[in-house]
Amino acid sequence: METDDIRWMETALEEARRAGEEGEVPVGALIVRGSTVAGRGANAVERLRDALAHAEMRAIQEAQSRLGDWRLDGCTLYVTKEPCPMCAGAALQTRISRIVYALADPRFGAVESRWRLWEGTSRQVAISGGLLAGQSLCLLQGFFAEIRRRKKAVASAKGARYLG
């Protein structure tokens, strides 16, 4: 891993934090070509009520718009959690050259963990996993712990009304 990889992943983690602050699952993504950010994205599924609004999809769309091409050859996708089949498919279709992800996703990961979307295709993609995985894991665990805490508080409040 290069020093630049760490810097870009830290930026993707900032996107993830922003998503978490907005009540979204904290996943962030960045598309980089050379030394320039071409696109960035944070999960916005709940806010936009759009199942396609994953961080990677939003970053890919922004990069395509900024670069003026649907092809993202020579670009690296930095993402805080291993891409799902939809996002990995979008990376494959847009010809992203490299994927660097933080946290593996054994349930839905489509790069290395559960499925390997590139197997059997002619596309070559360099893949690196595990960069700053601990930071990504902390964000996700904190987010879901807060959701459980809120649900428990609501359930306790409802129960208290019935006891009173």
Short mmCIF file of C-alpha atoms in Angstrom, two decimals:
data_model
loop_
_atom_site.label_atom_id
_atom_site.label_comp_id
_atom_site.label_asym_id
_atom_site.label_seq_id
_atom_site.Cartn_x
_atom_site.Cartn_y
_atom_site.Cartn_z
CA MET A 1 0.00 0.00 0.00
CA GLU A 2 1.15 3.50 -0.77
CA THR A 3 0.95 6.55 1.43
CA ASP A 4 -1.51 7.99 -1.10
CA ASP A 5 -3.77 4.96 -0.58
CA ILE A 6 -3.99 5.75 3.12
CA ARG A 7 -4.75 9.42 2.42
CA TRP A 8 -7.50 8.54 -0.07
CA MET A 9 -9.01 5.93 2.24
CA GLU A 10 -9.06 8.46 5.06
CA THR A 11 -11.03 10.76 2.75
CA ALA A 12 -13.45 7.91 1.98
CA LEU A 13 -13.82 7.38 5.74
CA GLU A 14 -14.77 11.08 6.07
CA GLU A 15 -17.55 10.44 3.53
CA ALA A 16 -18.64 7.43 5.59
CA ARG A 17 -18.75 9.51 8.78
CA ARG A 18 -20.89 12.08 7.00
CA ALA A 19 -23.30 9.36 5.90
CA GLY A 20 -23.54 8.05 9.46
CA GLU A 21 -24.26 11.54 10.79
CA GLU A 22 -27.15 11.74 8.33
CA GLY A 23 -28.60 8.45 9.56
CA GLU A 24 -27.23 6.36 6.70
CA VAL A 25 -25.13 3.22 7.01
CA PRO A 26 -21.65 4.76 7.19
CA VAL A 27 -20.02 3.77 3.92
CA GLY A 28 -18.00 6.21 1.83
CA ALA A 29 -16.33 5.99 -1.55
CA LEU A 30 -13.91 7.95 -3.67
CA ILE A 31 -12.88 7.66 -7.32
CA VAL A 32 -9.34 8.89 -7.97
CA ARG A 33 -7.53 9.32 -11.26
CA GLY A 34 -3.88 10.19 -10.88
CA SER A 35 -3.76 12.62 -7.99
CA THR A 36 -7.25 14.05 -8.52
CA VAL A 37 -10.55 13.12 -6.90
CA ALA A 38 -12.94 12.54 -9.79
CA GLY A 39 -15.92 11.50 -7.68
CA ARG A 40 -16.99 11.01 -4.11
CA GLY A 41 -20.00 9.43 -2.52
CA ALA A 42 -21.63 8.63 0.77
CA ASN A 43 -24.52 6.24 1.28
CA ALA A 44 -27.82 8.04 0.75
CA VAL A 45 -30.27 5.14 0.40
CA GLU A 46 -32.60 6.27 3.19
CA ARG A 47 -32.40 9.99 2.53
CA LEU A 48 -33.04 9.63 -1.21
CA ARG A 49 -35.30 6.58 -0.82
CA ASP A 50 -33.25 4.99 -3.57
CA ALA A 51 -31.83 1.48 -3.26
CA LEU A 52 -29.20 2.40 -5.86
CA ALA A 53 -27.77 5.29 -3.82
CA HIS A 54 -24.82 3.33 -2.46
CA ALA A 55 -21.63 5.29 -1.87
CA GLU A 56 -19.83 3.59 -4.76
CA MET A 57 -22.65 4.25 -7.23
CA ARG A 58 -22.77 7.93 -6.28
CA ALA A 59 -18.98 8.26 -6.61
CA ILE A 60 -19.04 6.51 -10.00
CA GLN A 61 -21.81 8.78 -11.28
CA GLU A 62 -19.99 11.91 -10.15
CA ALA A 63 -16.72 10.72 -11.70
CA GLN A 64 -18.42 9.99 -15.02
CA SER A 65 -19.95 13.45 -15.01
CA ARG A 66 -16.72 15.23 -14.09
CA LEU A 67 -14.57 13.26 -16.51
CA GLY A 68 -17.14 13.44 -19.30
CA ASP A 69 -17.00 9.71 -20.03
CA TRP A 70 -18.66 6.56 -18.76
CA ARG A 71 -15.34 4.76 -18.97
CA LEU A 72 -13.26 5.12 -15.82
CA ASP A 73 -10.07 3.47 -17.09
CA GLY A 74 -7.09 4.41 -14.96
CA CYS A 75 -9.27 5.22 -11.96
CA THR A 76 -9.09 3.73 -8.48
CA LEU A 77 -12.19 3.16 -6.36
CA TYR A 78 -11.54 3.60 -2.63
CA VAL A 79 -14.41 2.34 -0.50
CA THR A 80 -14.79 1.76 3.22
CA LYS A 81 -16.59 -1.59 2.82
CA GLU A 82 -16.16 -4.25 0.18
CA PRO A 83 -18.55 -3.54 -2.72
CA CYS A 84 -21.80 -5.48 -3.05
CA PRO A 85 -22.70 -7.22 -6.35
CA MET A 86 -24.42 -4.09 -7.72
CA CYS A 87 -21.48 -1.80 -6.97
CA ALA A 88 -18.85 -4.32 -8.06
CA GLY A 89 -20.82 -4.76 -11.29
CA ALA A 90 -20.82 -1.01 -11.85
CA ALA A 91 -17.06 -0.93 -11.26
CA LEU A 92 -16.64 -3.75 -13.76
CA GLN A 93 -18.86 -2.10 -16.38
CA THR A 94 -17.17 1.29 -16.05
CA ARG A 95 -13.74 -0.29 -16.39
CA ILE A 96 -12.34 0.89 -13.08
CA SER A 97 -8.72 -0.26 -12.97
CA ARG A 98 -8.23 -0.72 -9.26
CA ILE A 99 -10.32 -1.23 -6.12
CA VAL A 100 -9.03 -0.55 -2.62
CA TYR A 101 -11.46 -1.37 0.17
CA ALA A 102 -11.24 -1.21 3.93
CA LEU A 103 -13.51 -3.81 5.48
CA ALA A 104 -14.35 -7.18 3.94
CA ASP A 105 -18.05 -8.08 3.73
CA PRO A 106 -18.47 -11.85 4.14
CA ARG A 107 -22.26 -11.64 3.57
CA PHE A 108 -22.45 -9.48 0.43
CA GLY A 109 -18.91 -8.75 -0.72
CA ALA A 110 -18.56 -9.26 -4.45
CA VAL A 111 -14.86 -8.51 -4.90
CA GLU A 112 -13.13 -11.17 -2.78
CA SER A 113 -15.21 -12.35 0.19
CA ARG A 114 -18.47 -13.93 -0.96
CA TRP A 115 -18.26 -13.61 -4.74
CA ARG A 116 -15.44 -12.74 -7.10
CA LEU A 117 -17.24 -10.87 -9.83
CA TRP A 118 -14.20 -10.58 -12.09
CA GLU A 119 -13.59 -14.31 -12.35
CA GLY A 120 -14.26 -15.53 -15.86
CA THR A 121 -14.12 -12.05 -17.40
CA SER A 122 -11.41 -10.54 -19.55
CA ARG A 123 -11.15 -7.45 -17.34
CA GLN A 124 -8.12 -7.08 -15.13
CA VAL A 125 -8.66 -5.19 -11.90
CA ALA A 126 -6.07 -4.76 -9.15
CA ILE A 127 -7.71 -5.40 -5.78
CA SER A 128 -6.42 -4.52 -2.31
CA GLY A 129 -8.45 -5.16 0.81
CA GLY A 130 -8.03 -4.41 4.48
CA LEU A 131 -6.69 -0.84 4.35
CA LEU A 132 -7.87 0.96 7.53
CA ALA A 133 -10.38 -1.85 8.13
CA GLY A 134 -10.42 -1.20 11.88
CA GLN A 135 -11.59 2.38 11.40
CA SER A 136 -14.35 1.29 9.06
CA LEU A 137 -15.41 -1.46 11.45
CA CYS A 138 -15.61 1.03 14.35
CA LEU A 139 -17.84 3.34 12.31
CA LEU A 140 -20.20 0.54 11.35
CA GLN A 141 -20.33 -1.01 14.82
CA GLY A 142 -20.96 2.37 16.43
CA PHE A 143 -23.73 3.13 13.97
CA PHE A 144 -25.56 -0.15 14.54
CA ALA A 145 -25.04 0.02 18.32
CA GLU A 146 -26.74 3.43 18.32
CA ILE A 147 -29.67 2.06 16.30
CA ARG A 148 -30.09 -0.80 18.80
CA ARG A 149 -29.87 1.65 21.72
CA ARG A 150 -32.59 3.86 20.20
CA LYS A 151 -34.88 0.90 19.53
CA LYS A 152 -34.42 -0.30 23.09
CA ALA A 153 -35.22 3.19 24.45
CA VAL A 154 -38.39 3.38 22.33
CA ALA A 155 -39.47 -0.08 23.47
CA SER A 156 -38.82 0.87 27.12
CA ALA A 157 -40.82 4.05 26.74
CA LYS A 158 -43.75 2.14 25.23
CA GLY A 159 -43.58 -0.41 28.03
CA ALA A 160 -43.54 2.32 30.68
CA ARG A 161 -46.77 3.79 29.29
CA TYR A 162 -48.55 0.50 29.75
CA LEU A 163 -47.30 0.07 33.31
CA GLY A 164 -48.32 3.55 34.43
#
